[in-house]
Amino acid sequence: NNMEFFIPMYLHVLVRFGKWDEILADPEETNTNYSIKICMQKFARTLAYSVKGMIPQAEAEFELFKQKRNLVPQVRRIGNNPADKVLEVAEAMANGELLYRKSHFNEAFSELRKSSELSDNLIYCEPWDWPMPTRHALGALLLEQGKHFEAELVYKQDLRVYKNNVWSLNGLAECYELQSKTDELEEIKLVLAEANSKSKDKVESSCFCRKKKAI
């Protein structure tokens, strides 16, 4: 069923807003006909356990994700893309988040960059077949590790693809502030203020996977 990908969309929302406990409380799908939903639950649970610092549980969920991904029928699609191509994005992102929590930072950033590039190569669709740009997680975690200039480049690249999105604008403003780029900061603040005016809640980080202030 090529419409099945609509069913787990709520999981993307829970990840986007860092609802980790809600993700873990979500009843696990047992109907094997919903193979994409099963994979997306494993993806979201990997992220949830990783962010909560529960590494053995996160590793177990990630292994299950990879097993379940192999069971998705080759004909199954997510929007305009083969399901496997989208789940490849998910696998790299989940692996990056898990590696980050294990303090393997270089490998983590490499996997998150890979996920971003895989997402870039998906066939265009509205809404996007991968709703949360992985660069939002990459930028947030680079900032958390004090890699301000690297994060700046990531946010600029994301804003070229998704113009004036509040998540990357927020991250870019923080990068400018941390690097004392006063002129750039004042300019971006105007754009950010407009973007925030359209948002119900003020965004304070490009990804809720970030737990600490920037170094």
mmCIF file of C-alpha atoms in Angstrom:
data_model
loop_
_atom_site.group_PDB
_atom_site.id
_atom_site.type_symbol
_atom_site.label_atom_id
_atom_site.label_comp_id
_atom_site.label_asym_id
_atom_site.label_seq_id
_atom_site.Cartn_x
_atom_site.Cartn_y
_atom_site.Cartn_z
ATOM 1 C CA ASN A 1 0.000 0.000 0.000
ATOM 2 C CA ASN A 2 1.737 3.128 -1.237
ATOM 3 C CA MET A 3 -0.393 5.402 0.948
ATOM 4 C CA GLU A 4 0.875 3.785 4.149
ATOM 5 C CA PHE A 5 3.560 6.453 4.612
ATOM 6 C CA PHE A 6 0.899 8.920 5.796
ATOM 7 C CA ILE A 7 0.201 6.810 8.907
ATOM 8 C CA PRO A 8 3.493 7.442 10.768
ATOM 9 C CA MET A 9 3.678 11.188 9.957
ATOM 10 C CA TYR A 10 2.814 11.977 13.585
ATOM 11 C CA LEU A 11 6.174 10.466 14.577
ATOM 12 C CA HIS A 12 7.982 13.132 12.572
ATOM 13 C CA VAL A 13 6.061 15.762 14.548
ATOM 14 C CA LEU A 14 7.020 14.160 17.868
ATOM 15 C CA VAL A 15 10.691 14.103 16.831
ATOM 16 C CA ARG A 16 10.536 17.662 15.546
ATOM 17 C CA PHE A 17 9.348 18.926 18.938
ATOM 18 C CA GLY A 18 11.401 16.580 21.101
ATOM 19 C CA LYS A 19 8.501 14.620 22.598
ATOM 20 C CA TRP A 20 10.765 11.757 23.605
ATOM 21 C CA ASP A 21 8.554 10.310 26.352
ATOM 22 C CA GLU A 22 5.533 10.362 24.045
ATOM 23 C CA ILE A 23 7.543 8.502 21.416
ATOM 24 C CA LEU A 24 8.498 5.789 23.913
ATOM 25 C CA ALA A 25 4.918 5.552 25.181
ATOM 26 C CA ASP A 26 3.523 5.103 21.666
ATOM 27 C CA PRO A 27 2.158 1.530 21.313
ATOM 28 C CA GLU A 28 4.451 -0.393 19.018
ATOM 29 C CA GLU A 29 2.950 -1.451 15.688
ATOM 30 C CA THR A 30 2.624 -5.213 15.267
ATOM 31 C CA ASN A 31 0.798 -5.347 11.929
ATOM 32 C CA THR A 32 3.539 -6.249 9.446
ATOM 33 C CA ASN A 33 1.527 -4.663 6.632
ATOM 34 C CA TYR A 34 2.562 -1.328 8.159
ATOM 35 C CA SER A 35 6.255 -1.888 7.555
ATOM 36 C CA ILE A 36 7.079 1.808 7.097
ATOM 37 C CA LYS A 37 5.386 2.738 10.356
ATOM 38 C CA ILE A 38 7.316 -0.009 12.152
ATOM 39 C CA CYS A 39 10.586 1.394 10.793
ATOM 40 C CA MET A 40 9.682 4.952 11.694
ATOM 41 C CA GLN A 41 8.827 3.906 15.243
ATOM 42 C CA LYS A 42 12.233 2.255 15.561
ATOM 43 C CA PHE A 43 13.892 5.385 14.146
ATOM 44 C CA ALA A 44 12.050 7.667 16.586
ATOM 45 C CA ARG A 45 12.722 5.347 19.520
ATOM 46 C CA THR A 46 16.437 5.258 18.655
ATOM 47 C CA LEU A 47 16.502 9.056 18.810
ATOM 48 C CA ALA A 48 14.456 9.181 22.011
ATOM 49 C CA TYR A 49 16.642 6.716 23.893
ATOM 50 C CA SER A 50 19.802 8.374 22.528
ATOM 51 C CA VAL A 51 18.828 11.847 23.705
ATOM 52 C CA LYS A 52 17.792 10.465 27.088
ATOM 53 C CA GLY A 53 21.229 8.849 27.418
ATOM 54 C CA MET A 54 19.854 5.305 27.460
ATOM 55 C CA ILE A 55 22.482 3.925 25.109
ATOM 56 C CA PRO A 56 21.877 0.134 25.322
ATOM 57 C CA GLN A 57 18.187 0.673 24.597
ATOM 58 C CA ALA A 58 19.027 3.029 21.724
ATOM 59 C CA GLU A 59 21.455 0.496 20.246
ATOM 60 C CA ALA A 60 18.807 -2.223 20.453
ATOM 61 C CA GLU A 61 16.215 -0.062 18.710
ATOM 62 C CA PHE A 62 18.694 0.888 15.989
ATOM 63 C CA GLU A 63 19.461 -2.764 15.290
ATOM 64 C CA LEU A 64 15.720 -3.429 15.059
ATOM 65 C CA PHE A 65 15.348 -0.497 12.678
ATOM 66 C CA LYS A 66 17.929 -1.996 10.331
ATOM 67 C CA GLN A 67 16.261 -5.407 10.512
ATOM 68 C CA LYS A 68 12.798 -3.991 9.855
ATOM 69 C CA ARG A 69 14.079 -1.813 7.012
ATOM 70 C CA ASN A 70 15.085 -4.976 5.172
ATOM 71 C CA LEU A 71 11.481 -6.210 5.430
ATOM 72 C CA VAL A 72 9.918 -3.213 3.675
ATOM 73 C CA PRO A 73 8.678 -4.365 0.238
ATOM 74 C CA GLN A 74 10.818 -2.980 -2.590
ATOM 75 C CA VAL A 75 7.705 -1.630 -4.324
ATOM 76 C CA ARG A 76 6.687 0.446 -1.301
ATOM 77 C CA ARG A 77 7.009 4.204 -1.752
ATOM 78 C CA ILE A 78 7.073 7.283 0.460
ATOM 79 C CA GLY A 79 5.623 10.092 -1.624
ATOM 80 C CA ASN A 80 7.653 10.414 -4.819
ATOM 81 C CA ASN A 81 10.516 8.235 -3.595
ATOM 82 C CA PRO A 82 11.130 4.534 -3.054
ATOM 83 C CA ALA A 83 10.626 3.892 0.659
ATOM 84 C CA ASP A 84 14.140 2.470 0.961
ATOM 85 C CA LYS A 85 15.687 5.759 -0.222
ATOM 86 C CA VAL A 86 13.853 7.684 2.504
ATOM 87 C CA LEU A 87 14.650 5.081 5.151
ATOM 88 C CA GLU A 88 18.316 5.434 4.149
ATOM 89 C CA VAL A 89 18.062 9.066 5.296
ATOM 90 C CA ALA A 90 16.507 7.894 8.564
ATOM 91 C CA GLU A 91 19.208 5.264 9.165
ATOM 92 C CA ALA A 92 22.065 7.738 8.767
ATOM 93 C CA MET A 93 20.351 10.277 11.023
ATOM 94 C CA ALA A 94 19.592 7.711 13.738
ATOM 95 C CA ASN A 95 23.143 6.399 13.569
ATOM 96 C CA GLY A 96 24.520 9.933 13.841
ATOM 97 C CA GLU A 97 22.415 10.729 16.886
ATOM 98 C CA LEU A 98 23.426 7.465 18.547
ATOM 99 C CA LEU A 99 27.131 7.945 17.806
ATOM 100 C CA TYR A 100 26.932 11.471 19.191
ATOM 101 C CA ARG A 101 25.581 10.224 22.527
ATOM 102 C CA LYS A 102 28.450 7.717 22.629
ATOM 103 C CA SER A 103 30.846 10.700 22.276
ATOM 104 C CA HIS A 104 32.021 9.578 18.835
ATOM 105 C CA PHE A 105 31.593 13.120 17.594
ATOM 106 C CA ASN A 106 33.486 13.027 14.283
ATOM 107 C CA GLU A 107 31.722 9.854 13.188
ATOM 108 C CA ALA A 108 28.399 11.286 14.359
ATOM 109 C CA PHE A 109 28.809 14.473 12.341
ATOM 110 C CA SER A 110 29.871 12.428 9.321
ATOM 111 C CA GLU A 111 26.682 10.342 9.520
ATOM 112 C CA LEU A 112 24.492 13.430 9.974
ATOM 113 C CA ARG A 113 26.122 15.041 6.931
ATOM 114 C CA LYS A 114 25.513 11.833 4.995
ATOM 115 C CA SER A 115 21.843 11.911 6.022
ATOM 116 C CA SER A 116 21.575 15.543 4.868
ATOM 117 C CA GLU A 117 23.095 14.734 1.481
ATOM 118 C CA LEU A 118 20.859 11.700 1.009
ATOM 119 C CA SER A 119 17.860 13.894 1.792
ATOM 120 C CA ASP A 120 19.042 16.465 -0.769
ATOM 121 C CA ASN A 121 19.034 13.739 -3.411
ATOM 122 C CA LEU A 122 15.436 12.672 -2.835
ATOM 123 C CA ILE A 123 12.971 13.414 -5.606
ATOM 124 C CA TYR A 124 11.113 16.647 -4.805
ATOM 125 C CA CYS A 125 7.703 16.340 -3.216
ATOM 126 C CA GLU A 126 5.278 18.539 -1.291
ATOM 127 C CA PRO A 127 5.128 18.003 1.591
ATOM 128 C CA TRP A 128 8.735 16.805 1.765
ATOM 129 C CA ASP A 129 9.155 13.057 1.936
ATOM 130 C CA TRP A 130 11.692 13.634 4.751
ATOM 131 C CA PRO A 131 9.942 16.342 6.799
ATOM 132 C CA MET A 132 12.719 17.378 9.216
ATOM 133 C CA PRO A 133 15.960 18.478 7.546
ATOM 134 C CA THR A 134 18.825 16.576 9.186
ATOM 135 C CA ARG A 135 20.938 19.745 8.995
ATOM 136 C CA HIS A 136 18.823 21.123 11.862
ATOM 137 C CA ALA A 137 20.149 18.334 14.094
ATOM 138 C CA LEU A 138 23.675 18.620 12.670
ATOM 139 C CA GLY A 139 23.830 22.371 13.273
ATOM 140 C CA ALA A 140 22.450 22.095 16.801
ATOM 141 C CA LEU A 141 24.942 19.407 17.822
ATOM 142 C CA LEU A 142 27.865 21.232 16.196
ATOM 143 C CA LEU A 143 26.911 24.264 18.276
ATOM 144 C CA GLU A 144 26.683 22.114 21.390
ATOM 145 C CA GLN A 145 30.310 21.089 20.776
ATOM 146 C CA GLY A 146 31.466 24.658 20.214
ATOM 147 C CA LYS A 147 31.954 24.286 16.457
ATOM 148 C CA HIS A 148 30.362 27.642 15.748
ATOM 149 C CA PHE A 149 31.741 28.296 12.266
ATOM 150 C CA GLU A 150 30.970 24.770 11.050
ATOM 151 C CA ALA A 151 27.409 25.186 12.336
ATOM 152 C CA GLU A 152 27.156 28.551 10.568
ATOM 153 C CA LEU A 153 27.990 26.897 7.236
ATOM 154 C CA VAL A 154 25.433 24.149 7.857
ATOM 155 C CA TYR A 155 22.652 26.645 8.604
ATOM 156 C CA LYS A 156 23.510 28.779 5.578
ATOM 157 C CA GLN A 157 23.334 25.714 3.368
ATOM 158 C CA ASP A 158 19.968 24.733 4.852
ATOM 159 C CA LEU A 159 18.589 28.239 4.327
ATOM 160 C CA ARG A 160 19.516 28.051 0.656
ATOM 161 C CA VAL A 161 17.263 25.002 0.386
ATOM 162 C CA TYR A 162 14.498 26.002 2.832
ATOM 163 C CA LYS A 163 14.442 29.782 2.670
ATOM 164 C CA ASN A 164 13.879 31.736 5.903
ATOM 165 C CA ASN A 165 12.863 28.722 7.993
ATOM 166 C CA VAL A 166 12.753 29.676 11.659
ATOM 167 C CA TRP A 167 14.859 26.706 12.818
ATOM 168 C CA SER A 168 17.996 27.537 10.846
ATOM 169 C CA LEU A 169 17.522 31.277 11.259
ATOM 170 C CA ASN A 170 17.617 30.744 15.007
ATOM 171 C CA GLY A 171 20.747 28.626 14.755
ATOM 172 C CA LEU A 172 22.475 31.085 12.431
ATOM 173 C CA ALA A 173 21.708 33.997 14.756
ATOM 174 C CA GLU A 174 23.309 32.088 17.634
ATOM 175 C CA CYS A 175 26.365 31.334 15.494
ATOM 176 C CA TYR A 176 26.794 35.026 14.711
ATOM 177 C CA GLU A 177 26.349 35.977 18.355
ATOM 178 C CA LEU A 178 28.921 33.430 19.552
ATOM 179 C CA GLN A 179 31.420 34.625 16.945
ATOM 180 C CA SER A 180 30.740 38.312 17.677
ATOM 181 C CA LYS A 181 29.651 38.933 14.077
ATOM 182 C CA THR A 182 27.634 41.991 15.079
ATOM 183 C CA ASP A 183 26.588 43.280 11.662
ATOM 184 C CA GLU A 184 25.466 39.867 10.444
ATOM 185 C CA LEU A 185 23.618 39.305 13.729
ATOM 186 C CA GLU A 186 21.645 42.537 13.471
ATOM 187 C CA GLU A 187 20.657 41.704 9.903
ATOM 188 C CA ILE A 188 19.557 38.152 10.680
ATOM 189 C CA LYS A 189 17.615 39.282 13.774
ATOM 190 C CA LEU A 190 15.181 41.178 11.544
ATOM 191 C CA VAL A 191 14.495 38.122 9.412
ATOM 192 C CA LEU A 192 14.253 35.913 12.507
ATOM 193 C CA ALA A 193 11.773 38.268 14.167
ATOM 194 C CA GLU A 194 9.489 38.022 11.141
ATOM 195 C CA ALA A 195 9.775 34.226 11.068
ATOM 196 C CA ASN A 196 9.054 34.027 14.820
ATOM 197 C CA SER A 197 5.965 36.180 14.372
ATOM 198 C CA LYS A 198 4.467 33.399 12.248
ATOM 199 C CA SER A 199 5.258 30.720 14.822
ATOM 200 C CA LYS A 200 3.051 29.844 17.792
ATOM 201 C CA ASP A 201 6.033 29.010 20.015
ATOM 202 C CA LYS A 202 9.424 30.675 20.014
ATOM 203 C CA VAL A 203 12.108 28.361 18.687
ATOM 204 C CA GLU A 204 15.220 28.297 20.874
ATOM 205 C CA SER A 205 17.262 25.677 19.017
ATOM 206 C CA SER A 206 17.166 24.167 15.555
ATOM 207 C CA CYS A 207 16.696 20.714 17.075
ATOM 208 C CA PHE A 208 15.331 19.440 20.373
ATOM 209 C CA CYS A 209 18.028 16.772 20.348
ATOM 210 C CA ARG A 210 20.388 19.449 21.667
ATOM 211 C CA LYS A 211 20.575 19.344 25.461
ATOM 212 C CA LYS A 212 23.185 21.943 26.415
ATOM 213 C CA LYS A 213 24.106 25.528 25.655
ATOM 214 C CA ALA A 214 26.884 26.053 23.157
ATOM 215 C CA ILE A 215 30.444 25.766 24.428
#
